[in-house]
Amino acid sequence: KEGLTRTRQNLVQKVEELITGRTRIDEELFEELEEILISADVGAETALELVERLRQQVKTQKIADPALVKGLLEAEIARMLGTEAVGVDLTKGPTVLLVVGVNGVGKTTTIGKLAQRWKDEGKKVLLAAGDTFRAAAIDQLEIWGQRVGVDVIRHQEGSDPSAVAFDAVQAAISRGVDVLIMDTAGRLHNKGHLMNELKKVTRVLDRALPGAPHEVLLVLDATTGQNAINQARIFGEVVGVTGIALTKLDGTAKGGVVLSIHGELNVPVKFIGVGERVEDLRDFDPQEFARALFG
Ligand code: GDP
């Protein structure tokens, strides 16, 4: 529930304003509802689909009272999101988790949060500093490693990330690690290069440990709204993204992007970031999200 206040205001309060004082459900109401959904970053395609489902409900159930629209919308959103919460399987160790995403979205922070959570669960965690392009990124990961109390495999700035990947997997195997979390570079302005680098890293991981990476977690910043969807498409063309961590849901009115991800990307949201502190990472539970959205 925390963190969704602004999205709730942006979406649900507008829906309430839309239906109060109305006497009937007409096409104008549906159109305005679609606008509200789009303005809350639900995404045009998903907004259209949601409104279409509502139209059907209103028709088949012969609903005439506009006041019922809010409840119908909540139910349709819950239905659209489904009931399944998808986590990360850490039982087959070492599980290799490759974390990708554009700079600034919260990759390093999310890695730190995950490391803390899994360490607290009694797992042996190892980090790998795969963003060798930026010395600051390597240092930042090292700081998280120290804070959480887990080792970090690092090479010099400018070295080949695939070499880091290879060493990290070797270390993970020999040290009996449960989960290896590898950071990667996120310079999207040099797209071709970045994508080749990511491809090479995944190839090397698989060579070092067949089946790795077991998870490719794409970190997206909720405050960027529909831009996040574009980023997901770009990364999806290169690496098989298996899950999304959606950060900065706190303080953004664009939480509707969760619906857009669900409706348009076909990749599950696995984690949500609701603040900067190490404990501010949650498993994404779709039903809880739908309930929280409607307060
Ligand atoms: P990276 O460049 O992708 O590794 O991004 P960082 O992990 O360095 O994060 C960039 C900024 O976003 C930092 O100031 C983080 O504290 C902040 N941040 C990360 N996740 C969240 C979140 O869930 N909520 C908020 N409010 N800030 C976050």
mmCIF file of C-alpha atoms and ligand atoms in Angstrom:
data_model
loop_
_atom_site.group_PDB
_atom_site.id
_atom_site.type_symbol
_atom_site.label_atom_id
_atom_site.label_comp_id
_atom_site.label_asym_id
_atom_site.label_seq_id
_atom_site.Cartn_x
_atom_site.Cartn_y
_atom_site.Cartn_z
ATOM 1 C CA LYS A 1 0.000 0.000 0.000
ATOM 2 C CA GLU A 2 2.880 2.318 0.838
ATOM 3 C CA GLY A 3 4.296 4.055 -2.165
ATOM 4 C CA LEU A 4 1.124 4.022 -4.200
ATOM 5 C CA THR A 5 -0.404 7.182 -2.779
ATOM 6 C CA ARG A 6 0.310 9.378 -5.767
ATOM 7 C CA THR A 7 -0.724 6.784 -8.309
ATOM 8 C CA ARG A 8 -3.929 6.278 -6.342
ATOM 9 C CA GLN A 9 -4.576 10.018 -6.436
ATOM 10 C CA ASN A 10 -3.812 10.214 -10.116
ATOM 11 C CA LEU A 11 -5.946 7.257 -11.100
ATOM 12 C CA VAL A 12 -8.618 6.375 -8.597
ATOM 13 C CA GLN A 13 -9.486 9.886 -7.448
ATOM 14 C CA LYS A 14 -9.940 10.948 -11.049
ATOM 15 C CA VAL A 15 -12.222 7.985 -11.637
ATOM 16 C CA GLU A 16 -14.234 8.988 -8.580
ATOM 17 C CA GLU A 17 -14.529 12.541 -9.888
ATOM 18 C CA LEU A 18 -15.584 11.168 -13.229
ATOM 19 C CA ILE A 19 -18.463 9.137 -11.856
ATOM 20 C CA THR A 20 -19.794 11.429 -9.149
ATOM 21 C CA GLY A 21 -22.836 13.382 -10.206
ATOM 22 C CA ARG A 22 -23.384 11.289 -13.320
ATOM 23 C CA THR A 23 -26.707 9.693 -13.880
ATOM 24 C CA ARG A 24 -25.871 7.227 -16.582
ATOM 25 C CA ILE A 25 -23.087 5.203 -18.132
ATOM 26 C CA ASP A 26 -22.546 6.424 -21.658
ATOM 27 C CA GLU A 27 -19.862 6.421 -24.329
ATOM 28 C CA GLU A 28 -18.502 9.739 -23.060
ATOM 29 C CA LEU A 29 -17.829 8.158 -19.671
ATOM 30 C CA PHE A 30 -15.919 5.294 -21.249
ATOM 31 C CA GLU A 31 -13.864 7.681 -23.345
ATOM 32 C CA GLU A 32 -12.982 9.855 -20.389
ATOM 33 C CA LEU A 33 -12.093 6.776 -18.400
ATOM 34 C CA GLU A 34 -9.705 5.715 -21.144
ATOM 35 C CA GLU A 35 -8.067 9.154 -21.012
ATOM 36 C CA ILE A 36 -7.627 8.876 -17.252
ATOM 37 C CA LEU A 37 -6.018 5.461 -17.593
ATOM 38 C CA ILE A 38 -3.635 6.687 -20.279
ATOM 39 C CA SER A 39 -2.681 9.740 -18.209
ATOM 40 C CA ALA A 40 -1.817 7.372 -15.338
ATOM 41 C CA ASP A 41 0.644 5.580 -17.637
ATOM 42 C CA VAL A 42 -1.463 2.488 -18.030
ATOM 43 C CA GLY A 43 -0.526 2.546 -21.725
ATOM 44 C CA ALA A 44 -2.843 3.140 -24.683
ATOM 45 C CA GLU A 45 -3.202 -0.494 -25.645
ATOM 46 C CA THR A 46 -3.882 -1.680 -22.109
ATOM 47 C CA ALA A 47 -6.239 1.227 -21.406
ATOM 48 C CA LEU A 48 -8.236 0.349 -24.491
ATOM 49 C CA GLU A 49 -8.427 -3.278 -23.445
ATOM 50 C CA LEU A 50 -9.522 -2.431 -19.908
ATOM 51 C CA VAL A 51 -12.252 -0.078 -21.097
ATOM 52 C CA GLU A 52 -13.432 -2.663 -23.600
ATOM 53 C CA ARG A 53 -13.747 -5.227 -20.823
ATOM 54 C CA LEU A 54 -15.749 -2.699 -18.787
ATOM 55 C CA ARG A 55 -18.068 -2.056 -21.701
ATOM 56 C CA GLN A 56 -18.731 -5.777 -21.922
ATOM 57 C CA GLN A 57 -19.378 -6.053 -18.192
ATOM 58 C CA VAL A 58 -21.754 -3.115 -18.212
ATOM 59 C CA LYS A 59 -23.601 -4.608 -21.150
ATOM 60 C CA THR A 60 -23.866 -8.213 -20.028
ATOM 61 C CA GLN A 61 -24.659 -7.358 -16.426
ATOM 62 C CA LYS A 62 -27.001 -4.535 -17.512
ATOM 63 C CA ILE A 63 -25.325 -2.093 -15.169
ATOM 64 C CA ALA A 64 -26.755 1.435 -15.244
ATOM 65 C CA ASP A 65 -25.352 3.106 -12.143
ATOM 66 C CA PRO A 66 -22.098 5.021 -12.801
ATOM 67 C CA ALA A 67 -21.154 4.598 -9.141
ATOM 68 C CA LEU A 68 -20.501 0.932 -9.859
ATOM 69 C CA VAL A 69 -17.852 1.705 -12.451
ATOM 70 C CA LYS A 70 -15.079 2.101 -9.870
ATOM 71 C CA GLY A 71 -15.682 -1.356 -8.416
ATOM 72 C CA LEU A 72 -15.853 -2.844 -11.907
ATOM 73 C CA LEU A 73 -12.573 -1.216 -12.826
ATOM 74 C CA GLU A 74 -10.888 -2.547 -9.707
ATOM 75 C CA ALA A 75 -12.142 -6.041 -10.470
ATOM 76 C CA GLU A 76 -10.975 -5.871 -14.092
ATOM 77 C CA ILE A 77 -7.548 -4.587 -13.089
ATOM 78 C CA ALA A 78 -7.225 -7.383 -10.526
ATOM 79 C CA ARG A 79 -8.305 -9.889 -13.141
ATOM 80 C CA MET A 80 -5.902 -8.519 -15.711
ATOM 81 C CA LEU A 81 -2.954 -8.723 -13.295
ATOM 82 C CA GLY A 82 -3.753 -12.291 -12.327
ATOM 83 C CA THR A 83 -3.070 -13.959 -9.021
ATOM 84 C CA GLU A 84 0.356 -15.380 -9.507
ATOM 85 C CA ALA A 85 3.259 -13.794 -7.648
ATOM 86 C CA VAL A 86 6.473 -14.837 -9.399
ATOM 87 C CA GLY A 87 9.701 -15.025 -7.414
ATOM 88 C CA VAL A 88 13.232 -16.193 -8.067
ATOM 89 C CA ASP A 89 14.171 -19.828 -7.537
ATOM 90 C CA LEU A 90 17.326 -20.106 -5.432
ATOM 91 C CA THR A 91 17.209 -23.810 -4.706
ATOM 92 C CA LYS A 92 19.413 -25.036 -7.526
ATOM 93 C CA GLY A 93 22.544 -23.066 -6.584
ATOM 94 C CA PRO A 94 24.481 -21.339 -7.731
ATOM 95 C CA THR A 95 21.667 -19.343 -9.275
ATOM 96 C CA VAL A 96 23.048 -16.671 -11.558
ATOM 97 C CA LEU A 97 21.067 -13.461 -11.742
ATOM 98 C CA LEU A 98 22.057 -10.938 -14.365
ATOM 99 C CA VAL A 99 20.773 -7.462 -13.641
ATOM 100 C CA VAL A 100 20.301 -5.173 -16.637
ATOM 101 C CA GLY A 101 18.897 -1.703 -17.165
ATOM 102 C CA VAL A 102 19.714 1.852 -18.111
ATOM 103 C CA ASN A 103 21.976 3.908 -15.815
ATOM 104 C CA GLY A 104 20.165 5.642 -13.002
ATOM 105 C CA VAL A 105 17.133 3.377 -12.845
ATOM 106 C CA GLY A 106 18.263 1.886 -9.526
ATOM 107 C CA LYS A 107 20.212 -1.200 -10.589
ATOM 108 C CA THR A 108 22.905 -0.992 -7.938
ATOM 109 C CA THR A 109 20.433 -0.182 -5.198
ATOM 110 C CA THR A 110 18.208 -3.086 -6.205
ATOM 111 C CA ILE A 111 21.203 -5.437 -6.205
ATOM 112 C CA GLY A 112 22.094 -4.265 -2.698
ATOM 113 C CA LYS A 113 18.533 -4.742 -1.502
ATOM 114 C CA LEU A 114 18.334 -8.235 -3.002
ATOM 115 C CA ALA A 115 21.699 -9.198 -1.513
ATOM 116 C CA GLN A 116 20.521 -8.097 1.928
ATOM 117 C CA ARG A 117 17.225 -9.921 1.687
ATOM 118 C CA TRP A 118 18.754 -13.189 0.506
ATOM 119 C CA LYS A 119 21.547 -13.003 3.032
ATOM 120 C CA ASP A 120 18.938 -12.493 5.752
ATOM 121 C CA GLU A 121 17.206 -15.616 4.458
ATOM 122 C CA GLY A 122 20.422 -17.537 5.084
ATOM 123 C CA LYS A 123 21.602 -17.680 1.489
ATOM 124 C CA LYS A 124 25.216 -17.308 0.502
ATOM 125 C CA VAL A 125 25.362 -14.331 -1.845
ATOM 126 C CA LEU A 126 28.120 -13.145 -4.189
ATOM 127 C CA LEU A 127 28.107 -9.923 -6.214
ATOM 128 C CA ALA A 128 29.894 -9.225 -9.498
ATOM 129 C CA ALA A 129 30.752 -5.726 -10.710
ATOM 130 C CA GLY A 130 29.965 -6.060 -14.399
ATOM 131 C CA ASP A 131 29.675 -2.358 -15.146
ATOM 132 C CA THR A 132 33.391 -2.018 -15.788
ATOM 133 C CA PHE A 133 32.834 1.139 -17.798
ATOM 134 C CA ARG A 134 32.333 3.312 -14.745
ATOM 135 C CA ALA A 135 34.757 3.205 -11.818
ATOM 136 C CA ALA A 136 31.995 4.726 -9.721
ATOM 137 C CA ALA A 137 29.703 1.805 -10.473
ATOM 138 C CA ILE A 138 32.338 -0.676 -9.305
ATOM 139 C CA ASP A 139 32.917 1.333 -6.118
ATOM 140 C CA GLN A 140 29.198 1.674 -5.516
ATOM 141 C CA LEU A 141 28.721 -2.081 -5.680
ATOM 142 C CA GLU A 142 31.698 -2.574 -3.376
ATOM 143 C CA ILE A 143 30.068 -0.240 -0.850
ATOM 144 C CA TRP A 144 26.875 -2.291 -0.980
ATOM 145 C CA GLY A 145 28.905 -5.475 -0.584
ATOM 146 C CA GLN A 146 30.527 -4.117 2.555
ATOM 147 C CA ARG A 147 27.268 -2.799 3.937
ATOM 148 C CA VAL A 148 25.492 -6.104 3.444
ATOM 149 C CA GLY A 149 28.537 -8.220 4.268
ATOM 150 C CA VAL A 150 28.927 -10.149 1.006
ATOM 151 C CA ASP A 151 31.916 -10.492 -1.324
ATOM 152 C CA VAL A 152 32.200 -8.616 -4.594
ATOM 153 C CA ILE A 153 34.090 -9.916 -7.624
ATOM 154 C CA ARG A 154 35.617 -6.927 -9.367
ATOM 155 C CA HIS A 155 38.127 -6.198 -12.065
ATOM 156 C CA GLN A 156 39.725 -2.918 -13.031
ATOM 157 C CA GLU A 157 37.789 -0.153 -14.702
ATOM 158 C CA GLY A 158 37.784 -0.696 -18.464
ATOM 159 C CA SER A 159 38.256 -4.449 -18.313
ATOM 160 C CA ASP A 160 36.057 -6.901 -20.195
ATOM 161 C CA PRO A 161 32.759 -7.576 -18.364
ATOM 162 C CA SER A 162 32.748 -11.119 -19.762
ATOM 163 C CA ALA A 163 35.978 -11.794 -17.885
ATOM 164 C CA VAL A 164 34.272 -10.596 -14.708
ATOM 165 C CA ALA A 165 31.351 -12.897 -15.529
ATOM 166 C CA PHE A 166 33.632 -15.877 -16.001
ATOM 167 C CA ASP A 167 35.603 -15.260 -12.792
ATOM 168 C CA ALA A 168 32.457 -14.617 -10.806
ATOM 169 C CA VAL A 169 30.887 -17.919 -11.847
ATOM 170 C CA GLN A 170 34.087 -19.791 -11.039
ATOM 171 C CA ALA A 171 34.146 -18.155 -7.618
ATOM 172 C CA ALA A 172 30.442 -18.854 -7.074
ATOM 173 C CA ILE A 173 30.962 -22.542 -7.802
ATOM 174 C CA SER A 174 34.112 -22.972 -5.728
ATOM 175 C CA ARG A 175 32.717 -21.042 -2.760
ATOM 176 C CA GLY A 176 29.394 -22.866 -2.753
ATOM 177 C CA VAL A 177 27.362 -19.720 -3.336
ATOM 178 C CA ASP A 178 23.561 -19.878 -3.557
ATOM 179 C CA VAL A 179 23.112 -16.795 -5.661
ATOM 180 C CA LEU A 180 25.448 -14.733 -7.805
ATOM 181 C CA ILE A 181 24.093 -11.297 -8.683
ATOM 182 C CA MET A 182 25.879 -9.586 -11.549
ATOM 183 C CA ASP A 183 25.612 -5.901 -12.346
ATOM 184 C CA THR A 184 25.956 -4.716 -15.948
ATOM 185 C CA ALA A 185 26.573 -1.457 -17.767
ATOM 186 C CA GLY A 186 23.621 0.656 -18.824
ATOM 187 C CA ARG A 187 24.817 3.207 -21.346
ATOM 188 C CA LEU A 188 21.933 3.201 -23.723
ATOM 189 C CA HIS A 189 23.358 6.033 -25.845
ATOM 190 C CA ASN A 190 25.823 3.504 -27.215
ATOM 191 C CA LYS A 191 23.146 0.946 -27.836
ATOM 192 C CA GLY A 192 24.888 -1.346 -30.303
ATOM 193 C CA HIS A 193 27.965 -1.686 -28.165
ATOM 194 C CA LEU A 194 26.015 -2.201 -24.965
ATOM 195 C CA MET A 195 23.852 -4.869 -26.496
ATOM 196 C CA ASN A 196 26.829 -6.754 -27.939
ATOM 197 C CA GLU A 197 28.439 -6.622 -24.527
ATOM 198 C CA LEU A 198 25.324 -8.046 -22.889
ATOM 199 C CA LYS A 199 25.107 -10.819 -25.449
ATOM 200 C CA LYS A 200 28.718 -11.730 -24.862
ATOM 201 C CA VAL A 201 28.260 -11.732 -21.081
ATOM 202 C CA THR A 202 25.303 -14.099 -21.315
ATOM 203 C CA ARG A 203 27.251 -16.385 -23.662
ATOM 204 C CA VAL A 204 30.205 -16.511 -21.307
ATOM 205 C CA LEU A 205 27.985 -17.123 -18.280
ATOM 206 C CA ASP A 206 26.393 -20.060 -20.055
ATOM 207 C CA ARG A 207 29.783 -21.445 -20.999
ATOM 208 C CA ALA A 208 31.049 -21.135 -17.419
ATOM 209 C CA LEU A 209 27.883 -22.688 -16.005
ATOM 210 C CA PRO A 210 25.454 -24.267 -18.486
ATOM 211 C CA GLY A 211 22.012 -22.745 -18.031
ATOM 212 C CA ALA A 212 23.305 -19.464 -16.635
ATOM 213 C CA PRO A 213 22.091 -16.791 -16.371
ATOM 214 C CA HIS A 214 19.053 -18.353 -14.748
ATOM 215 C CA GLU A 215 17.419 -14.986 -14.342
ATOM 216 C CA VAL A 216 17.764 -11.782 -16.297
ATOM 217 C CA LEU A 217 16.247 -9.100 -14.145
ATOM 218 C CA LEU A 218 15.484 -5.864 -15.956
ATOM 219 C CA VAL A 219 15.369 -2.850 -13.667
ATOM 220 C CA LEU A 220 12.931 -0.151 -14.749
ATOM 221 C CA ASP A 221 12.268 3.224 -13.149
ATOM 222 C CA ALA A 222 8.540 3.723 -12.617
ATOM 223 C CA THR A 223 8.900 7.502 -12.723
ATOM 224 C CA THR A 224 9.776 7.289 -16.415
ATOM 225 C CA GLY A 225 6.348 5.872 -17.204
ATOM 226 C CA GLN A 226 5.920 4.758 -20.790
ATOM 227 C CA ASN A 227 9.623 5.306 -21.454
ATOM 228 C CA ALA A 228 10.240 2.289 -19.243
ATOM 229 C CA ILE A 229 8.171 0.219 -21.650
ATOM 230 C CA ASN A 230 10.407 1.296 -24.524
ATOM 231 C CA GLN A 231 13.508 0.360 -22.556
ATOM 232 C CA ALA A 232 12.027 -3.048 -21.847
ATOM 233 C CA ARG A 233 11.420 -3.592 -25.562
ATOM 234 C CA ILE A 234 15.007 -2.668 -26.412
ATOM 235 C CA PHE A 235 16.538 -4.963 -23.789
ATOM 236 C CA GLY A 236 14.068 -7.697 -24.630
ATOM 237 C CA GLU A 237 15.389 -7.799 -28.193
ATOM 238 C CA VAL A 238 18.860 -8.687 -26.934
ATOM 239 C CA VAL A 239 18.572 -10.704 -23.757
ATOM 240 C CA GLY A 240 15.763 -12.966 -22.631
ATOM 241 C CA VAL A 241 14.404 -10.874 -19.781
ATOM 242 C CA THR A 242 12.811 -13.190 -17.194
ATOM 243 C CA GLY A 243 11.579 -10.610 -14.731
ATOM 244 C CA ILE A 244 11.266 -6.941 -13.958
ATOM 245 C CA ALA A 245 12.172 -4.966 -10.874
ATOM 246 C CA LEU A 246 10.185 -1.750 -10.942
ATOM 247 C CA THR A 247 11.856 0.912 -8.815
ATOM 248 C CA LYS A 248 10.806 4.274 -7.393
ATOM 249 C CA LEU A 249 7.123 3.462 -7.173
ATOM 250 C CA ASP A 250 7.131 5.644 -4.092
ATOM 251 C CA GLY A 251 6.411 9.221 -4.969
ATOM 252 C CA THR A 252 5.384 8.670 -8.571
ATOM 253 C CA ALA A 253 1.932 9.046 -10.037
ATOM 254 C CA LYS A 254 2.907 6.724 -12.868
ATOM 255 C CA GLY A 255 2.303 3.424 -11.077
ATOM 256 C CA GLY A 256 -0.160 2.546 -13.821
ATOM 257 C CA VAL A 257 2.904 1.452 -15.746
ATOM 258 C CA VAL A 258 2.605 -1.857 -13.873
ATOM 259 C CA LEU A 259 -0.534 -2.557 -15.893
ATOM 260 C CA SER A 260 1.200 -1.543 -19.075
ATOM 261 C CA ILE A 261 4.108 -3.903 -18.359
ATOM 262 C CA HIS A 262 1.684 -6.671 -17.660
ATOM 263 C CA GLY A 263 -0.494 -6.031 -20.680
ATOM 264 C CA GLU A 264 2.175 -5.254 -23.241
ATOM 265 C CA LEU A 265 5.435 -6.975 -22.311
ATOM 266 C CA ASN A 266 4.577 -10.456 -21.190
ATOM 267 C CA VAL A 267 7.318 -10.400 -18.549
ATOM 268 C CA PRO A 268 6.377 -10.650 -14.877
ATOM 269 C CA VAL A 269 7.131 -7.875 -12.418
ATOM 270 C CA LYS A 270 8.972 -9.718 -9.653
ATOM 271 C CA PHE A 271 10.053 -6.917 -7.337
ATOM 272 C CA ILE A 272 9.038 -3.353 -6.629
ATOM 273 C CA GLY A 273 11.182 -0.645 -5.095
ATOM 274 C CA VAL A 274 9.306 1.645 -2.742
ATOM 275 C CA GLY A 275 12.140 3.739 -1.338
ATOM 276 C CA GLU A 276 15.877 4.211 -1.063
ATOM 277 C CA ARG A 277 16.491 2.214 2.103
ATOM 278 C CA VAL A 278 17.751 -1.360 1.968
ATOM 279 C CA GLU A 279 14.451 -2.701 3.287
ATOM 280 C CA ASP A 280 12.416 -0.872 0.641
ATOM 281 C CA LEU A 281 12.104 -3.751 -1.785
ATOM 282 C CA ARG A 282 8.963 -5.859 -1.999
ATOM 283 C CA ASP A 283 7.903 -8.988 -3.793
ATOM 284 C CA PHE A 284 5.342 -7.952 -6.325
ATOM 285 C CA ASP A 285 1.961 -9.397 -5.474
ATOM 286 C CA PRO A 286 -0.515 -8.510 -8.233
ATOM 287 C CA GLN A 287 -3.659 -8.798 -6.135
ATOM 288 C CA GLU A 288 -2.172 -6.775 -3.317
ATOM 289 C CA PHE A 289 -1.172 -4.174 -5.871
ATOM 290 C CA ALA A 290 -4.698 -3.934 -7.260
ATOM 291 C CA ARG A 291 -6.151 -3.634 -3.757
ATOM 292 C CA ALA A 292 -3.596 -1.008 -2.728
ATOM 293 C CA LEU A 293 -4.292 0.985 -5.837
ATOM 294 C CA PHE A 294 -7.935 1.349 -4.896
ATOM 295 C CA GLY A 295 -7.117 1.970 -1.245
HETATM 296 P P1 GDP B 1 21.913 2.636 -11.210
HETATM 297 O O1 GDP B 1 22.650 3.681 -11.964
HETATM 298 O O2 GDP B 1 20.861 2.002 -12.064
HETATM 299 O O3 GDP B 1 22.781 1.633 -10.556
HETATM 300 O O4 GDP B 1 21.081 3.410 -10.085
HETATM 301 P P2 GDP B 1 21.309 3.515 -8.515
HETATM 302 O O5 GDP B 1 21.113 2.218 -7.864
HETATM 303 O O6 GDP B 1 22.593 4.207 -8.258
HETATM 304 O O7 GDP B 1 20.074 4.430 -8.105
HETATM 305 C C1 GDP B 1 19.898 5.744 -8.597
HETATM 306 C C2 GDP B 1 19.128 6.556 -7.556
HETATM 307 O O8 GDP B 1 17.811 6.028 -7.403
HETATM 308 C C3 GDP B 1 19.751 6.509 -6.163
HETATM 309 O O9 GDP B 1 19.684 7.785 -5.605
HETATM 310 C C4 GDP B 1 18.854 5.536 -5.403
HETATM 311 O O10 GDP B 1 18.829 5.792 -4.025
HETATM 312 C C5 GDP B 1 17.515 5.793 -6.046
HETATM 313 N N1 GDP B 1 16.564 4.656 -5.919
HETATM 314 C C6 GDP B 1 16.752 3.364 -6.281
HETATM 315 N N2 GDP B 1 15.634 2.635 -6.044
HETATM 316 C C7 GDP B 1 14.718 3.482 -5.507
HETATM 317 C C8 GDP B 1 13.356 3.329 -5.055
HETATM 318 O O11 GDP B 1 12.726 2.268 -5.094
HETATM 319 N N3 GDP B 1 12.741 4.471 -4.586
HETATM 320 C C9 GDP B 1 13.391 5.675 -4.551
HETATM 321 N N4 GDP B 1 12.708 6.723 -4.073
HETATM 322 N N5 GDP B 1 14.645 5.843 -4.971
HETATM 323 C C10 GDP B 1 15.317 4.757 -5.441
#
